[in-house]
Short mmCIF file of C-alpha atoms and ligand atoms in Angstrom, two decimals:
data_model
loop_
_atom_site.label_atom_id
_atom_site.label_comp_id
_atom_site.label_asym_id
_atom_site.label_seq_id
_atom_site.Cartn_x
_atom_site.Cartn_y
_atom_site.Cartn_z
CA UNK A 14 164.63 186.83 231.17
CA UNK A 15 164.75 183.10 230.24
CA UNK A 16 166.06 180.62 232.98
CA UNK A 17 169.26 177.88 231.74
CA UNK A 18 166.76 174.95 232.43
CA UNK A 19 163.21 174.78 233.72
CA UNK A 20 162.92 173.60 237.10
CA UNK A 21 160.82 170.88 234.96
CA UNK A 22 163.45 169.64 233.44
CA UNK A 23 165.84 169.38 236.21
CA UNK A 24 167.16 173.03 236.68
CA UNK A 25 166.32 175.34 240.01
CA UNK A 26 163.05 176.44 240.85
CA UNK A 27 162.85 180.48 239.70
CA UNK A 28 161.30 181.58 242.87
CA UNK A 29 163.18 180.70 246.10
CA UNK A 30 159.87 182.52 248.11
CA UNK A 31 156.84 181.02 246.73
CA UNK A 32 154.64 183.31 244.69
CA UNK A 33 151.37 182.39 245.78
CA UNK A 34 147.86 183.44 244.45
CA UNK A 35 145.94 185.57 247.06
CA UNK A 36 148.71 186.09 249.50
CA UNK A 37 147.27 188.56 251.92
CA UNK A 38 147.48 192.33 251.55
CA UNK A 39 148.71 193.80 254.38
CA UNK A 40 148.08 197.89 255.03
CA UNK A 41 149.67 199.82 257.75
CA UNK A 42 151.53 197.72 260.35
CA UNK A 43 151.72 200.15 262.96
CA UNK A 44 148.40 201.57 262.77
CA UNK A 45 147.13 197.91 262.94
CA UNK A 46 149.46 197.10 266.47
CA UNK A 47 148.23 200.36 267.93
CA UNK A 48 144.89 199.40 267.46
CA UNK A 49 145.62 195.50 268.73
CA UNK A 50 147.37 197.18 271.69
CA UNK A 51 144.03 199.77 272.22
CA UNK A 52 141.73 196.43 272.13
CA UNK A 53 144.19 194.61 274.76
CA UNK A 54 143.98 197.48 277.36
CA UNK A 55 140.43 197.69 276.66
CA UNK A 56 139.86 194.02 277.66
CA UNK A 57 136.88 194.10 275.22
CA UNK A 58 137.77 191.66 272.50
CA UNK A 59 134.77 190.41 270.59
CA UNK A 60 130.94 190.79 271.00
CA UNK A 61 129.82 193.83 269.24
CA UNK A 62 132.92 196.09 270.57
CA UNK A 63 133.90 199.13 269.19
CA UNK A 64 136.34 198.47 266.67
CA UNK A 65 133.80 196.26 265.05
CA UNK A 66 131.25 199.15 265.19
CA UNK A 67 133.51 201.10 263.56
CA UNK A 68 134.66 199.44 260.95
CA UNK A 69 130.79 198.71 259.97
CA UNK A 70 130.19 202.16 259.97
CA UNK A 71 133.09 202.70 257.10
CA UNK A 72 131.86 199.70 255.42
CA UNK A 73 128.74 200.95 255.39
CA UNK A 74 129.93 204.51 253.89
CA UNK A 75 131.69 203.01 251.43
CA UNK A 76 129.47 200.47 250.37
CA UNK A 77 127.03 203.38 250.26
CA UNK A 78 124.48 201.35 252.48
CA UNK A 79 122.05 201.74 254.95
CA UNK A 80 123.22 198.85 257.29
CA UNK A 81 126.19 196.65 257.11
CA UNK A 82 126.94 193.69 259.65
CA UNK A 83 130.19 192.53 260.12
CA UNK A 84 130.40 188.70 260.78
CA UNK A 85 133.18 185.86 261.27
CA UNK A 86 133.36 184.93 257.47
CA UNK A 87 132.00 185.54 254.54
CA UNK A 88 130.14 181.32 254.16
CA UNK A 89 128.21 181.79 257.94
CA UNK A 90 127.29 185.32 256.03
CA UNK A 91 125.66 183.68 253.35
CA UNK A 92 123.67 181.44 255.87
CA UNK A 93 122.55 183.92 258.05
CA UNK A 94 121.12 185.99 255.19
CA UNK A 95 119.77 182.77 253.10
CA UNK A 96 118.00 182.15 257.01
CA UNK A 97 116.86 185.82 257.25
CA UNK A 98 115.38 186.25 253.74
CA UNK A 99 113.19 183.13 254.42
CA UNK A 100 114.96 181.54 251.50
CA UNK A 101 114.18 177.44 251.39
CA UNK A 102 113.65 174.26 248.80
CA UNK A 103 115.41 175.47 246.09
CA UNK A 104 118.16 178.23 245.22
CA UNK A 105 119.73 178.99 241.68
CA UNK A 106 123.15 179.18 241.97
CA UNK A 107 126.14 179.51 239.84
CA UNK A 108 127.98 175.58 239.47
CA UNK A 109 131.32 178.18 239.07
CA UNK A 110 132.05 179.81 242.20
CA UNK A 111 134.12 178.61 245.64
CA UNK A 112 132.11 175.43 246.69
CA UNK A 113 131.04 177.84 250.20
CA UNK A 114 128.23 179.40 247.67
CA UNK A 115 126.83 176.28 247.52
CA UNK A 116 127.65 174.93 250.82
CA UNK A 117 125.68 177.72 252.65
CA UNK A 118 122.55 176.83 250.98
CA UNK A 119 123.27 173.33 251.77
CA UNK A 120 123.97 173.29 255.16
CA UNK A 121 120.67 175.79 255.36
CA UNK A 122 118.79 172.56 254.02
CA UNK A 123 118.49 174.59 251.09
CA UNK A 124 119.07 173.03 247.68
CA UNK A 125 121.60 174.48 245.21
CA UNK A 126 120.10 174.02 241.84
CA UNK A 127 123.29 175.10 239.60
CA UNK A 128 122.70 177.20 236.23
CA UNK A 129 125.77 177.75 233.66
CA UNK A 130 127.50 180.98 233.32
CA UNK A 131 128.22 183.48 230.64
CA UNK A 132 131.45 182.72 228.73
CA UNK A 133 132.73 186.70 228.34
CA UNK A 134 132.58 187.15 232.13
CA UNK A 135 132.20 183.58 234.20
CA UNK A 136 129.03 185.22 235.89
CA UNK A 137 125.55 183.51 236.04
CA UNK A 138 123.52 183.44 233.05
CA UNK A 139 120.48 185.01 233.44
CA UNK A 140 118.66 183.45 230.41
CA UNK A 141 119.53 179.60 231.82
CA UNK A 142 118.01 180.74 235.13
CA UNK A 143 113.92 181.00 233.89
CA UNK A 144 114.47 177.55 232.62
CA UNK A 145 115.53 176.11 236.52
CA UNK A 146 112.96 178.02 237.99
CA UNK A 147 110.26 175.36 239.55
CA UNK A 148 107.11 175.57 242.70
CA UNK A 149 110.00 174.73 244.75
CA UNK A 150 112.09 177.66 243.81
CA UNK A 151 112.36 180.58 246.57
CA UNK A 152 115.57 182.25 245.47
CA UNK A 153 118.75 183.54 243.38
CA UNK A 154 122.14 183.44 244.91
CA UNK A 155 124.12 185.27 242.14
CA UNK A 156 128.50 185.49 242.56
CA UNK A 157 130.17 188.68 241.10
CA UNK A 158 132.73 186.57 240.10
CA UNK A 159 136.05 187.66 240.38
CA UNK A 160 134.56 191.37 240.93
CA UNK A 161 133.11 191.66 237.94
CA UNK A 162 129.79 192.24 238.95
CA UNK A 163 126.65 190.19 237.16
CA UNK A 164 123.81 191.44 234.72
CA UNK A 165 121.98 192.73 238.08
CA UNK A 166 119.38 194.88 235.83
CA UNK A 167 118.82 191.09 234.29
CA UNK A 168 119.14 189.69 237.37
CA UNK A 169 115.98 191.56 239.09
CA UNK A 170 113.72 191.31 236.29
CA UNK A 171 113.80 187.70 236.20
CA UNK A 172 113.47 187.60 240.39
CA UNK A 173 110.90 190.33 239.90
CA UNK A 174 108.74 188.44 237.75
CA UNK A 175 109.21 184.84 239.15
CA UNK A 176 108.80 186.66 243.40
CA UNK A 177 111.88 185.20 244.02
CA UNK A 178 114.55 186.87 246.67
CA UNK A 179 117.74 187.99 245.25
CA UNK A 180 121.02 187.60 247.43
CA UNK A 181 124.55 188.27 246.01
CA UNK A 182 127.65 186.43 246.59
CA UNK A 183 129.97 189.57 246.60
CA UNK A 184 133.04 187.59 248.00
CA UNK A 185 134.89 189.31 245.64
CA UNK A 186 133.82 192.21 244.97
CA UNK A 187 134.65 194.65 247.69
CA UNK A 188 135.31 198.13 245.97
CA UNK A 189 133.70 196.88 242.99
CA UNK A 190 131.12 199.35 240.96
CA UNK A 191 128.04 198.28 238.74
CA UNK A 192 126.88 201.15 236.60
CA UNK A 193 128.34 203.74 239.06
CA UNK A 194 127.16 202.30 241.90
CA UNK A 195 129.21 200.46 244.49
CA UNK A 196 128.45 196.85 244.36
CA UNK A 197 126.93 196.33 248.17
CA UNK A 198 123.51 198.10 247.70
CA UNK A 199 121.80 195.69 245.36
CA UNK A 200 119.08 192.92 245.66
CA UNK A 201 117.71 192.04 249.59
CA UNK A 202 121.32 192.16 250.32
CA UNK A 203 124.90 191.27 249.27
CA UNK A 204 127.68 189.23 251.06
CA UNK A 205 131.36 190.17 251.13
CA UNK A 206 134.48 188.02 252.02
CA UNK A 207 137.39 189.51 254.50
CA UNK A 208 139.02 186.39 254.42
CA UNK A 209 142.81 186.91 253.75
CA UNK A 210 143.36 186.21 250.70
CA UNK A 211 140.44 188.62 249.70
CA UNK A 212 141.37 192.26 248.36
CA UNK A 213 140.44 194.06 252.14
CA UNK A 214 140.98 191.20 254.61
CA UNK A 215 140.30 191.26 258.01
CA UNK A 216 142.34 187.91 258.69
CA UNK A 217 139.26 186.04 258.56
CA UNK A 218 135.70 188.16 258.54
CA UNK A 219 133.53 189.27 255.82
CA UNK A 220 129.70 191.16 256.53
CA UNK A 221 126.31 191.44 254.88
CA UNK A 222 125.25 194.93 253.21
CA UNK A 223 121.30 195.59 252.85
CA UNK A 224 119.59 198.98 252.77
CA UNK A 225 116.78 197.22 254.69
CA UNK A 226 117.26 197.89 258.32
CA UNK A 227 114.49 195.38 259.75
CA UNK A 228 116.35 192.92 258.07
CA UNK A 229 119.65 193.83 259.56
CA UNK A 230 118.13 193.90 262.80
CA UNK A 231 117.30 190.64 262.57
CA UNK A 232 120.36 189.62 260.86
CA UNK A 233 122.44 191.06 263.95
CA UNK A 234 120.09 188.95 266.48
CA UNK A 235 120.54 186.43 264.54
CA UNK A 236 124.94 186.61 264.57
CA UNK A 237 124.54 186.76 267.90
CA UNK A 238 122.44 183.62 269.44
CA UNK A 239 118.96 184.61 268.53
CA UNK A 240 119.45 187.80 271.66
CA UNK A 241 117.22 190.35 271.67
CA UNK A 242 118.10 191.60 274.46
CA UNK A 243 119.45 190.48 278.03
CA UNK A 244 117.95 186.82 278.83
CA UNK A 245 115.82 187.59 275.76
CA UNK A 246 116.36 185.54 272.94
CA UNK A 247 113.81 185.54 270.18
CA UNK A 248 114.42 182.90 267.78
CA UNK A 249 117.34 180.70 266.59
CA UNK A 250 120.25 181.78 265.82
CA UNK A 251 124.32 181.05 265.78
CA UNK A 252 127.69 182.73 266.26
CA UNK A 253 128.18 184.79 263.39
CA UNK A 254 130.21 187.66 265.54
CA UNK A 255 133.61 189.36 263.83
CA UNK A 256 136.01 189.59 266.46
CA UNK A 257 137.74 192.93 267.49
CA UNK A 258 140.95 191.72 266.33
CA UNK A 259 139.65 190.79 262.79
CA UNK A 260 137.94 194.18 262.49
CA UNK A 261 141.28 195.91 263.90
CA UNK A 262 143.02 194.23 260.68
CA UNK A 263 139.85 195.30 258.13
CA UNK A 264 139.60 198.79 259.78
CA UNK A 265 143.97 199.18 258.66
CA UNK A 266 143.40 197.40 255.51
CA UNK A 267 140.00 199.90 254.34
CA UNK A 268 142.35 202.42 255.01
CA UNK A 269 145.24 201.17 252.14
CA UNK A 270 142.15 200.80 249.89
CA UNK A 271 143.00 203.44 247.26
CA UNK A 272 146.67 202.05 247.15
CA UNK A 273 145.86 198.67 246.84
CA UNK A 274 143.85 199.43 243.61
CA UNK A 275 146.90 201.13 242.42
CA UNK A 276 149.00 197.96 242.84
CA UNK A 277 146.57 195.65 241.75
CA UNK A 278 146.29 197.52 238.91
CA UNK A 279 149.78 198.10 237.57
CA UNK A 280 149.93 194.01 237.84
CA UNK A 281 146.92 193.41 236.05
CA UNK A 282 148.96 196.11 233.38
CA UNK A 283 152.39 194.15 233.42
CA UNK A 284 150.43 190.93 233.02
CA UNK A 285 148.45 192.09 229.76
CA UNK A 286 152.14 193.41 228.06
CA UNK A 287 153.99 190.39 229.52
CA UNK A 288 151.66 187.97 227.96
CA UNK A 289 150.60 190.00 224.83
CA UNK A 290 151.80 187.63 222.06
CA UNK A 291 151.71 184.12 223.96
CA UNK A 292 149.51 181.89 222.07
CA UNK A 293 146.07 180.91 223.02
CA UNK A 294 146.19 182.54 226.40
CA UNK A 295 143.39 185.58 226.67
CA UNK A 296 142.90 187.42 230.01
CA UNK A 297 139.57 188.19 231.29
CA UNK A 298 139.50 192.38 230.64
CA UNK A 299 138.42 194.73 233.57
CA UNK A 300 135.10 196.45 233.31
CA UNK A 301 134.79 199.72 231.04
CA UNK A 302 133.79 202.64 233.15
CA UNK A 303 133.51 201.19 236.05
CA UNK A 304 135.53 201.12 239.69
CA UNK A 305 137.70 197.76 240.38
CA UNK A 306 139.73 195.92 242.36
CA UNK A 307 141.17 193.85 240.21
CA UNK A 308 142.02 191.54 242.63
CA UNK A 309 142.07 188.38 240.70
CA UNK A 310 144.28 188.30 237.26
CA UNK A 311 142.07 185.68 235.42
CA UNK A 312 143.51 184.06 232.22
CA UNK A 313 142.27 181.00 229.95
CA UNK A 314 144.09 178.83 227.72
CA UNK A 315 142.59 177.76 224.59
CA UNK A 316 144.79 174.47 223.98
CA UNK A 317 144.00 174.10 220.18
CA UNK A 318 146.31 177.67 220.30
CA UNK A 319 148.78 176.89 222.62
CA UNK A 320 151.62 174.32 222.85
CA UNK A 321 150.85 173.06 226.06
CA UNK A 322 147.95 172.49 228.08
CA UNK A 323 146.48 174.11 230.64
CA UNK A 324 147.10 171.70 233.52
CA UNK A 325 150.93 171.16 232.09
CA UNK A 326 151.61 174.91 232.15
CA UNK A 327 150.38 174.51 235.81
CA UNK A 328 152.80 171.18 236.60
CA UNK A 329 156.03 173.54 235.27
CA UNK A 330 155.29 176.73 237.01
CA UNK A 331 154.60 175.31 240.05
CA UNK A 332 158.32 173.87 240.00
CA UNK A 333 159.24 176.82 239.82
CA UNK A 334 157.91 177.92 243.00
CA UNK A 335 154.96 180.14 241.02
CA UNK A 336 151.43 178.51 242.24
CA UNK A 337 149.43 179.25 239.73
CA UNK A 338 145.58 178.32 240.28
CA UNK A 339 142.56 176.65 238.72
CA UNK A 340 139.88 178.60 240.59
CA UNK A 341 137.06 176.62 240.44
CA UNK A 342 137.75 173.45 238.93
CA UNK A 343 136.06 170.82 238.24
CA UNK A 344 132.60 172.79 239.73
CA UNK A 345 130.72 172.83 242.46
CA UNK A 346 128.07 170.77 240.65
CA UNK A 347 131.32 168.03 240.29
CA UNK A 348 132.15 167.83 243.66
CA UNK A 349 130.07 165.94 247.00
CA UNK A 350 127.73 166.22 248.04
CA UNK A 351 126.20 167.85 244.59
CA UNK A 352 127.67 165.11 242.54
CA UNK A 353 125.99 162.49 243.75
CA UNK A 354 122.69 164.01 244.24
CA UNK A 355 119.93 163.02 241.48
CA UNK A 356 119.07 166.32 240.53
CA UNK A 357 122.65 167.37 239.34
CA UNK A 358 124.47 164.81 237.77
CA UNK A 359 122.73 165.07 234.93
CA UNK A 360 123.12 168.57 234.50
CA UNK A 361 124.62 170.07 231.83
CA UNK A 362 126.77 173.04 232.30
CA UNK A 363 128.66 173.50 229.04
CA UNK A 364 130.03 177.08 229.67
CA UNK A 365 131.03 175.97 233.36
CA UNK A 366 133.01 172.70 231.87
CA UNK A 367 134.47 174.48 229.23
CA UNK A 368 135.70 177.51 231.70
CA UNK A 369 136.81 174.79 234.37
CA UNK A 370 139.40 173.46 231.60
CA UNK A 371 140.68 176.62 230.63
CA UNK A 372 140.90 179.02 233.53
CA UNK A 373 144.63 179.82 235.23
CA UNK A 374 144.56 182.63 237.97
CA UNK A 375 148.30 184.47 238.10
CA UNK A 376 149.57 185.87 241.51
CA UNK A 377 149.09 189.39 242.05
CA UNK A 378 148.62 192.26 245.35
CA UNK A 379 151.12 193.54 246.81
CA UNK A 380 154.15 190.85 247.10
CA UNK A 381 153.97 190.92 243.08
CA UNK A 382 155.44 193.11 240.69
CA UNK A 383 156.70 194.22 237.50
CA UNK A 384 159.68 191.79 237.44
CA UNK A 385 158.31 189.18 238.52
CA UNK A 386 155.32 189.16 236.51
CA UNK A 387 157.98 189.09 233.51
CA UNK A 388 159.52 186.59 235.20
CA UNK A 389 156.71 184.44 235.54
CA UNK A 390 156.19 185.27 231.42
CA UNK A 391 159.61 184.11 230.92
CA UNK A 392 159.35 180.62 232.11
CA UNK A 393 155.95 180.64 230.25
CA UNK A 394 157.36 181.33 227.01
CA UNK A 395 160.18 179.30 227.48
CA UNK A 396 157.57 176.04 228.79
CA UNK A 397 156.28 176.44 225.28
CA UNK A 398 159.34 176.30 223.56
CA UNK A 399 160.69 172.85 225.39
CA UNK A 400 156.45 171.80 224.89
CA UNK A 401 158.18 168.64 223.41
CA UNK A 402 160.14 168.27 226.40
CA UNK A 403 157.72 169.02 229.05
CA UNK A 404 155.42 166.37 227.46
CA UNK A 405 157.95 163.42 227.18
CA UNK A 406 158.65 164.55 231.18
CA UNK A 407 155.16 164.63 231.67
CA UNK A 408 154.83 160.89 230.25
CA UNK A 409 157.59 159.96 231.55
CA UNK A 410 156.38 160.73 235.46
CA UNK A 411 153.07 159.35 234.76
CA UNK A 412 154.31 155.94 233.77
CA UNK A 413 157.23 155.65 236.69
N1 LIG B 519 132.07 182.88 248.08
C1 LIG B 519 133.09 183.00 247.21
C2 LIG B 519 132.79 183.34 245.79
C3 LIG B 519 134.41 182.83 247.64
O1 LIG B 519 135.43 182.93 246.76
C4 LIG B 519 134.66 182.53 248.99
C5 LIG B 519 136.01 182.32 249.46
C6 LIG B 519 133.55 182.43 249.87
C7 LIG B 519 132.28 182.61 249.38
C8 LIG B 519 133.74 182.13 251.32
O2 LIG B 519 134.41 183.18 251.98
P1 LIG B 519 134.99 182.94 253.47
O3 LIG B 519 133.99 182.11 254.24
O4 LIG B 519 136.34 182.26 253.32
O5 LIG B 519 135.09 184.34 254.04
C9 LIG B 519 140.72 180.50 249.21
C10 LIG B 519 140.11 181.11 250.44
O6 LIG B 519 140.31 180.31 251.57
C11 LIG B 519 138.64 181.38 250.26
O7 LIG B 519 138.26 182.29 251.27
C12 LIG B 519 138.35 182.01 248.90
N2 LIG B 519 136.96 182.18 248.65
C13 LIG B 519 138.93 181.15 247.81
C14 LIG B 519 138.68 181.73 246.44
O8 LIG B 519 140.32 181.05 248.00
P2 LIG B 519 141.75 178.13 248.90
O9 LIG B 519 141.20 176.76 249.01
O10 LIG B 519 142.37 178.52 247.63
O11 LIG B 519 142.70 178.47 250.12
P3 LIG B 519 144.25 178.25 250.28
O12 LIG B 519 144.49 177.91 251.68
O13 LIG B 519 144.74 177.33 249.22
O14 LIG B 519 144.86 179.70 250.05
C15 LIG B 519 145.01 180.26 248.76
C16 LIG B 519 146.40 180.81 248.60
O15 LIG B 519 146.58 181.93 249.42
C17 LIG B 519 147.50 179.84 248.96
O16 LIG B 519 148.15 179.50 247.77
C18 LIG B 519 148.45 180.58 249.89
C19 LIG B 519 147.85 181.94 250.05
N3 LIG B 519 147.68 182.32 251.45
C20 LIG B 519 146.59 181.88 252.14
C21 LIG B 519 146.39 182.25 253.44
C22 LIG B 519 145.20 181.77 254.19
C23 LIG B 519 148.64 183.10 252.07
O17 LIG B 519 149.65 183.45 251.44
N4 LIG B 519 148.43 183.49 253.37
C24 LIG B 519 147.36 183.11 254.09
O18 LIG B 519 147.20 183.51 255.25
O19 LIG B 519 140.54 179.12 249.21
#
């Protein structure tokens, strides 16, 4: 499996298609272009049309929910519902998530206060949340990181006790069960993610899941303007509507669901024998017992165990056409506007730091397989051996 020369060093990249990270699942083409052609003779392409209607009602079926609303993406989700729960002043928040967790509170005037996460599973710690908790405190935004869903038993004693509402960030999680139970159903409501590179997409989309229907009736007013009714509009609101289009795509997609697991999970398979004896590199391990996507292949590097560093294993594979990621680095409590606000830069996030530096998510869905995933170990093993190498190149490209 191993390559004359790395791509590194000055031989061809491995990969003449790039292998990309979250390259979009893609479920039954012509299923999908009969319902595109259905929605064209229709003429009725957005606005609560009946594709959209449709593909809430599955959602909600298999999220097991009372209510599901489908909106454009999953960050607009996230403000609607921080609006709709009344949720204001201050929010705890994972620092390690995608930066629109944050950003929804934000641009709700709502202030992220970030806590640190557990090391075994990247999710929120619920014992550094009590300690954030102040008068100004109204909520929890909690991520199921990479689908692995958080302590929510922990979760809703501590929001319990303090009165505080508790939202999830379930981005990734679609398909996802906690204890049995499909994530979707838990806290005031949880937000999914459609966008493409998500394990159901829906090009761009994502929805809100509650089993409290006066909330999604106000979260649907809300998505659409603040209307009530015709010429009625009752209070603020936005444009938060999934077009028919997008729902056509999630609709196709929902129906590959069962499939895509199987794929997803043969990768995550190859990966774990692929990479069995490389040093210092530990994947993240699926939940026991429990339904998953397994969507994201999550690895970290421990560099006091492995030849090369995290961020140089990154600079040869992505020579090689194999675009590895970093998912979340450096933290949303790192980046603007958070960085430069009072309240966070001098927060202390050791688990979040410490996870930043290691963490390397590996291609996988359905334009990845077998081969290629032992293709991808190749060069890895190989990187290691030429570590000498790859450093003086390193040095060398830094200094010209
Ligand atoms: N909360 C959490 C926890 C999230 O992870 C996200 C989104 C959100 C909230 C917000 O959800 P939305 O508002 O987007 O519904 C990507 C996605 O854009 C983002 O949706 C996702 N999280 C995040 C984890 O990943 P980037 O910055 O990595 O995007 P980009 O353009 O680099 O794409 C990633 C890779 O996917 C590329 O290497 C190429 C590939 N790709 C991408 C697209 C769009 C394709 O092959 N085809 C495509 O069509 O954020």
């Amino acid at each position: 499996m191993s390559k004359t020369t790395l791509a590194f060093l000055g031989g061809d990249p491995a990969f003449s298609t790039a292998l990309h990270v979250g390259r979009p699942n893609i479920g039954d083409r012509d299923a999908f272009m009969r319902r595109v052609e259905e929605i064209l003779d229709r003429r009725w392409l957005t606005n609560s049309g009946p594709v959209v209607t449709e593909f809430e009602e599955k959602l909600a079926e298999q999220l097991q929910v009372s209510d599901v609303i489908a909106v454009c993406n999953a960050t607009v989700g996230l403000e609607l519902a921080t609006r709709a729960l009344g949720m204001s002043g201050e929010v705890i928040v994972p620092s390690f998530t995608f930066i629109a967790t944050a950003h929804a509170l934000q641009w709700q005037e709502t202030s992220p206060v970030f806590a640190d996460i557990r090391k075994h599973d990247h999710n929120i710690d619920p014992l550094a949340i009590e300690a954030l908790i102040t008068e100004k405190t109204s909520g929890i935004l909690a991520v199921h990181c990479w689908g692995r869903p958080v302590d929510i038993e922990a979760l809703n004693v501590v929001a319990k006790r303090h009165n505080l509402k508790l939202l999830f960030d379930a981005s990734h999680a679609f398909a996802c069960d906690y204890h049995g139970q499909p994530v979707g159903g838990f806290g005031e409501a949880e937000v999914f993610s459609f966008h493409a590179t998500k394990f159901i997409n829906a090009l761009e989309g994502g929805c809100i899941s509650t089993n409290n229907p006066e909330l999604a009736e106000e979260l649907r007013y809300m998505r659409n303007f603040g209307f009530r009714g015709y010429d009625d509009v009752g209070f603020l609101g936005t444009n938060g509507k999934m077009n028919e289009i997008s729902a056509a795509m999630g609709l196709t997609n929902l129906e590959s669901l069962e499939r895509l697991i199987a794929v997803n999970r043969e990768n995550f398979d190859s990966y774990q024998k692929a990479f069995a004896d490389f040093p210092g590199l530990q994947f993240l391990p699926a939940p026991e017992n429990d339904v998953f996507n397994y969507q994201y292949v999550v690895a970290e590097i421990y560099e006091e165990e492995c030849p090369l560093a995290r961020d140089e294993l990154i600079d040869v594979l992505w020579e090689e056409n194999i675009f590895i990621r970093r998912y979340f680095y450096p933290g949303c409590h790192r980046m603007e506007p958070y960085r430069s606000q009072s309240s966070t830069n001098d927060r202390q996030l050791p688990e979040t730091d410490a996870v930043c530096s290691r963490v390397l998510v590996f291609p996988t869905g359905e334009t990845v397989n077998g081969d290629a995933i032992r293709q991808v170990s190749g060069i890895m093993f190989q990187a290691i051996e030429h570590a000498k190498e790859v450093k003086l190149a390193i040095e060398k490209r830094s200094n010209a």
